[in-house]
Amino acid sequence: MKMSHVGIMVGDMDQAVEFYTKALGLDIVMGNSKVIEEKQTAIGRMCIEVFGEGFKGFNIAHLVTSDGIGFELFEMVDREQRHVVDFTKIGIFHYALETDDFEGVIEKVTQFGGKARMDTMRYHPEDENRPYKMVYLEDPFGNLMELYSHTYSETYSSEYE
């Protein structure tokens, strides 16, 4: 099994595309496109099946990470402006990215409207041979992401403190 893409609800498509390309370094595959609620096309019928009748349409953009994982950004016609994570609810609450420019990405996230949700954490602060770091960040709309300095396998291949 391979990861294909993740879909993220955003409050403003232009701001979201700027954030995800300039702060996180994703590339645009397909820019901002309008989808309306209609039953004449296959995509229209599929969207009604997914979102239900009365969804009114949305803007969508398709981006991609350097290793080929897609990011679909959705700006629904009817939407809230900010996501509030409810940790009592079942479901996905974050996604994670890995970078060689850990501190630089954190700085860009803040520069383009996001924020760090915590201080950077070292998994093995006692061992300079395992400098694995992580931090939870938010995009400008409150969507949570976790940022890693090393691969998932490297980070979790041994116990941490």
mmCIF file of C-alpha atoms in Angstrom:
data_model
loop_
_atom_site.group_PDB
_atom_site.id
_atom_site.type_symbol
_atom_site.label_atom_id
_atom_site.label_comp_id
_atom_site.label_asym_id
_atom_site.label_seq_id
_atom_site.Cartn_x
_atom_site.Cartn_y
_atom_site.Cartn_z
ATOM 1 C CA MET A 1 0.000 0.000 0.000
ATOM 2 C CA LYS A 2 1.211 3.507 -0.806
ATOM 3 C CA MET A 3 -0.071 6.877 0.301
ATOM 4 C CA SER A 4 -1.707 8.765 -2.581
ATOM 5 C CA HIS A 5 -3.038 12.039 -1.188
ATOM 6 C CA VAL A 6 -4.748 13.869 1.644
ATOM 7 C CA GLY A 7 -7.728 16.225 1.369
ATOM 8 C CA ILE A 8 -7.741 19.367 3.494
ATOM 9 C CA MET A 9 -10.578 21.842 4.033
ATOM 10 C CA VAL A 10 -9.373 25.455 3.954
ATOM 11 C CA GLY A 11 -11.009 28.833 4.531
ATOM 12 C CA ASP A 12 -9.401 30.769 1.670
ATOM 13 C CA MET A 13 -7.997 29.056 -1.421
ATOM 14 C CA ASP A 14 -5.544 31.787 -2.437
ATOM 15 C CA GLN A 15 -4.087 31.953 1.068
ATOM 16 C CA ALA A 16 -3.985 28.147 1.275
ATOM 17 C CA VAL A 17 -2.128 27.740 -2.024
ATOM 18 C CA GLU A 18 0.356 30.415 -0.969
ATOM 19 C CA PHE A 19 0.873 28.750 2.429
ATOM 20 C CA TYR A 20 1.272 25.201 1.124
ATOM 21 C CA THR A 21 3.600 26.198 -1.723
ATOM 22 C CA LYS A 22 5.709 28.882 -0.036
ATOM 23 C CA ALA A 23 5.787 27.678 3.576
ATOM 24 C CA LEU A 24 5.803 23.924 2.957
ATOM 25 C CA GLY A 25 7.353 23.801 -0.518
ATOM 26 C CA LEU A 26 4.610 21.821 -2.275
ATOM 27 C CA ASP A 27 4.244 22.131 -6.050
ATOM 28 C CA ILE A 28 1.036 22.931 -7.912
ATOM 29 C CA VAL A 29 -0.299 20.112 -10.086
ATOM 30 C CA MET A 30 -3.606 21.830 -10.860
ATOM 31 C CA GLY A 31 -4.364 25.344 -9.683
ATOM 32 C CA ASN A 32 -7.571 26.677 -8.206
ATOM 33 C CA SER A 33 -10.541 25.155 -10.042
ATOM 34 C CA LYS A 34 -14.247 25.692 -9.425
ATOM 35 C CA VAL A 35 -16.579 22.711 -8.957
ATOM 36 C CA ILE A 36 -20.320 23.368 -8.966
ATOM 37 C CA GLU A 37 -23.125 21.118 -7.831
ATOM 38 C CA GLU A 38 -24.562 19.497 -10.940
ATOM 39 C CA LYS A 39 -25.638 16.056 -12.179
ATOM 40 C CA GLN A 40 -24.605 16.267 -15.857
ATOM 41 C CA THR A 41 -20.974 15.173 -15.512
ATOM 42 C CA ALA A 42 -19.276 12.233 -13.835
ATOM 43 C CA ILE A 43 -17.366 14.579 -11.496
ATOM 44 C CA GLY A 44 -20.582 16.383 -10.605
ATOM 45 C CA ARG A 45 -22.394 13.147 -9.770
ATOM 46 C CA MET A 46 -19.408 11.874 -7.778
ATOM 47 C CA CYS A 47 -19.294 15.079 -5.713
ATOM 48 C CA ILE A 48 -22.993 14.768 -4.880
ATOM 49 C CA GLU A 49 -22.352 11.202 -3.730
ATOM 50 C CA VAL A 50 -19.463 12.351 -1.514
ATOM 51 C CA PHE A 51 -20.713 15.712 -0.195
ATOM 52 C CA GLY A 52 -24.473 15.156 -0.449
ATOM 53 C CA GLU A 53 -27.126 17.176 -2.243
ATOM 54 C CA GLY A 54 -26.997 20.862 -1.438
ATOM 55 C CA PHE A 55 -23.204 21.180 -1.019
ATOM 56 C CA LYS A 56 -23.318 24.220 -3.357
ATOM 57 C CA GLY A 57 -19.852 23.759 -4.829
ATOM 58 C CA PHE A 58 -16.247 24.393 -3.926
ATOM 59 C CA ASN A 59 -12.864 25.493 -5.180
ATOM 60 C CA ILE A 60 -10.178 22.832 -5.358
ATOM 61 C CA ALA A 61 -6.437 22.870 -5.970
ATOM 62 C CA HIS A 62 -4.127 19.883 -6.342
ATOM 63 C CA LEU A 63 -0.599 20.127 -4.927
ATOM 64 C CA VAL A 64 2.141 17.535 -4.475
ATOM 65 C CA THR A 65 5.044 16.945 -2.069
ATOM 66 C CA SER A 66 8.580 16.339 -3.320
ATOM 67 C CA ASP A 67 8.049 12.581 -2.887
ATOM 68 C CA GLY A 68 4.779 12.559 -4.844
ATOM 69 C CA ILE A 69 2.092 12.636 -2.155
ATOM 70 C CA GLY A 70 -0.890 14.709 -3.245
ATOM 71 C CA PHE A 71 -2.576 17.463 -1.251
ATOM 72 C CA GLU A 72 -6.111 18.346 -2.326
ATOM 73 C CA LEU A 73 -7.199 21.687 -0.925
ATOM 74 C CA PHE A 74 -10.976 22.245 -0.688
ATOM 75 C CA GLU A 75 -12.621 25.639 -0.142
ATOM 76 C CA MET A 76 -16.323 24.874 0.211
ATOM 77 C CA VAL A 77 -18.903 27.546 -0.673
ATOM 78 C CA ASP A 78 -20.487 27.048 2.775
ATOM 79 C CA ARG A 79 -17.688 26.768 5.341
ATOM 80 C CA GLU A 80 -16.286 27.899 8.623
ATOM 81 C CA GLN A 81 -13.091 29.940 8.451
ATOM 82 C CA ARG A 82 -11.151 27.913 11.020
ATOM 83 C CA HIS A 83 -10.877 24.243 11.939
ATOM 84 C CA VAL A 84 -11.136 23.450 15.636
ATOM 85 C CA VAL A 85 -9.774 20.036 16.577
ATOM 86 C CA ASP A 86 -12.031 18.165 18.957
ATOM 87 C CA PHE A 87 -9.834 15.511 20.529
ATOM 88 C CA THR A 88 -12.914 13.714 21.882
ATOM 89 C CA LYS A 89 -14.025 12.831 18.329
ATOM 90 C CA ILE A 90 -12.878 9.835 16.358
ATOM 91 C CA GLY A 91 -11.113 10.562 13.058
ATOM 92 C CA ILE A 92 -7.955 11.946 11.559
ATOM 93 C CA PHE A 93 -6.600 14.925 13.468
ATOM 94 C CA HIS A 94 -3.257 15.591 11.746
ATOM 95 C CA TYR A 95 -0.874 14.644 8.982
ATOM 96 C CA ALA A 96 2.924 14.657 9.153
ATOM 97 C CA LEU A 97 5.674 15.967 6.898
ATOM 98 C CA GLU A 98 9.430 15.434 6.920
ATOM 99 C CA THR A 99 12.035 18.030 6.001
ATOM 100 C CA ASP A 100 15.786 18.591 5.886
ATOM 101 C CA ASP A 101 15.131 22.278 6.703
ATOM 102 C CA PHE A 102 13.340 21.824 10.034
ATOM 103 C CA GLU A 103 13.902 25.297 11.529
ATOM 104 C CA GLY A 104 13.423 26.990 8.143
ATOM 105 C CA VAL A 105 10.016 25.385 7.641
ATOM 106 C CA ILE A 106 8.867 26.430 11.117
ATOM 107 C CA GLU A 107 9.909 30.009 10.310
ATOM 108 C CA LYS A 108 8.067 29.949 6.958
ATOM 109 C CA VAL A 109 4.936 28.468 8.533
ATOM 110 C CA THR A 110 4.789 31.460 10.867
ATOM 111 C CA GLN A 111 5.652 33.907 8.072
ATOM 112 C CA PHE A 112 2.745 32.668 5.924
ATOM 113 C CA GLY A 113 0.036 32.672 8.588
ATOM 114 C CA GLY A 114 0.478 29.398 10.452
ATOM 115 C CA LYS A 115 1.898 28.820 13.906
ATOM 116 C CA ALA A 116 3.822 26.404 16.086
ATOM 117 C CA ARG A 117 1.502 24.694 18.524
ATOM 118 C CA MET A 118 4.314 23.605 20.852
ATOM 119 C CA ASP A 119 8.056 23.911 21.384
ATOM 120 C CA THR A 120 10.267 21.631 19.304
ATOM 121 C CA MET A 121 10.787 18.252 20.970
ATOM 122 C CA ARG A 122 13.785 15.929 20.742
ATOM 123 C CA TYR A 123 12.933 12.233 20.983
ATOM 124 C CA HIS A 124 16.412 11.355 22.291
ATOM 125 C CA PRO A 125 17.833 14.481 23.975
ATOM 126 C CA GLU A 126 20.494 12.387 25.683
ATOM 127 C CA ASP A 127 21.930 10.978 22.449
ATOM 128 C CA GLU A 128 23.581 13.339 19.922
ATOM 129 C CA ASN A 129 23.707 10.426 17.437
ATOM 130 C CA ARG A 130 19.888 10.488 17.274
ATOM 131 C CA PRO A 131 18.959 14.152 16.755
ATOM 132 C CA TYR A 132 15.354 13.382 15.808
ATOM 133 C CA LYS A 133 13.058 16.388 16.286
ATOM 134 C CA MET A 134 9.341 17.009 15.914
ATOM 135 C CA VAL A 135 6.844 19.816 16.380
ATOM 136 C CA TYR A 136 3.107 20.241 15.895
ATOM 137 C CA LEU A 137 2.171 23.177 13.664
ATOM 138 C CA GLU A 138 -1.066 24.701 12.379
ATOM 139 C CA ASP A 139 -1.838 26.023 8.928
ATOM 140 C CA PRO A 140 -3.662 29.403 8.755
ATOM 141 C CA PHE A 141 -6.999 27.581 9.104
ATOM 142 C CA GLY A 142 -6.230 25.524 12.215
ATOM 143 C CA ASN A 143 -5.419 22.234 10.443
ATOM 144 C CA LEU A 144 -2.763 20.362 12.413
ATOM 145 C CA MET A 145 0.439 18.981 10.957
ATOM 146 C CA GLU A 146 3.401 17.333 12.580
ATOM 147 C CA LEU A 147 6.854 18.164 11.263
ATOM 148 C CA TYR A 148 9.741 15.666 11.487
ATOM 149 C CA SER A 149 13.451 16.263 11.045
ATOM 150 C CA HIS A 150 14.069 12.618 10.066
ATOM 151 C CA THR A 151 12.169 9.734 8.530
ATOM 152 C CA TYR A 152 9.339 8.029 10.368
ATOM 153 C CA SER A 153 11.365 4.800 10.542
ATOM 154 C CA GLU A 154 14.441 6.546 11.959
ATOM 155 C CA THR A 155 12.382 8.435 14.513
ATOM 156 C CA TYR A 156 10.493 5.415 15.857
ATOM 157 C CA SER A 157 13.050 2.623 15.384
ATOM 158 C CA SER A 158 13.856 2.679 19.100
ATOM 159 C CA GLU A 159 12.228 3.746 22.345
ATOM 160 C CA TYR A 160 12.152 7.440 23.135
ATOM 161 C CA GLU A 161 12.125 9.385 26.364
#
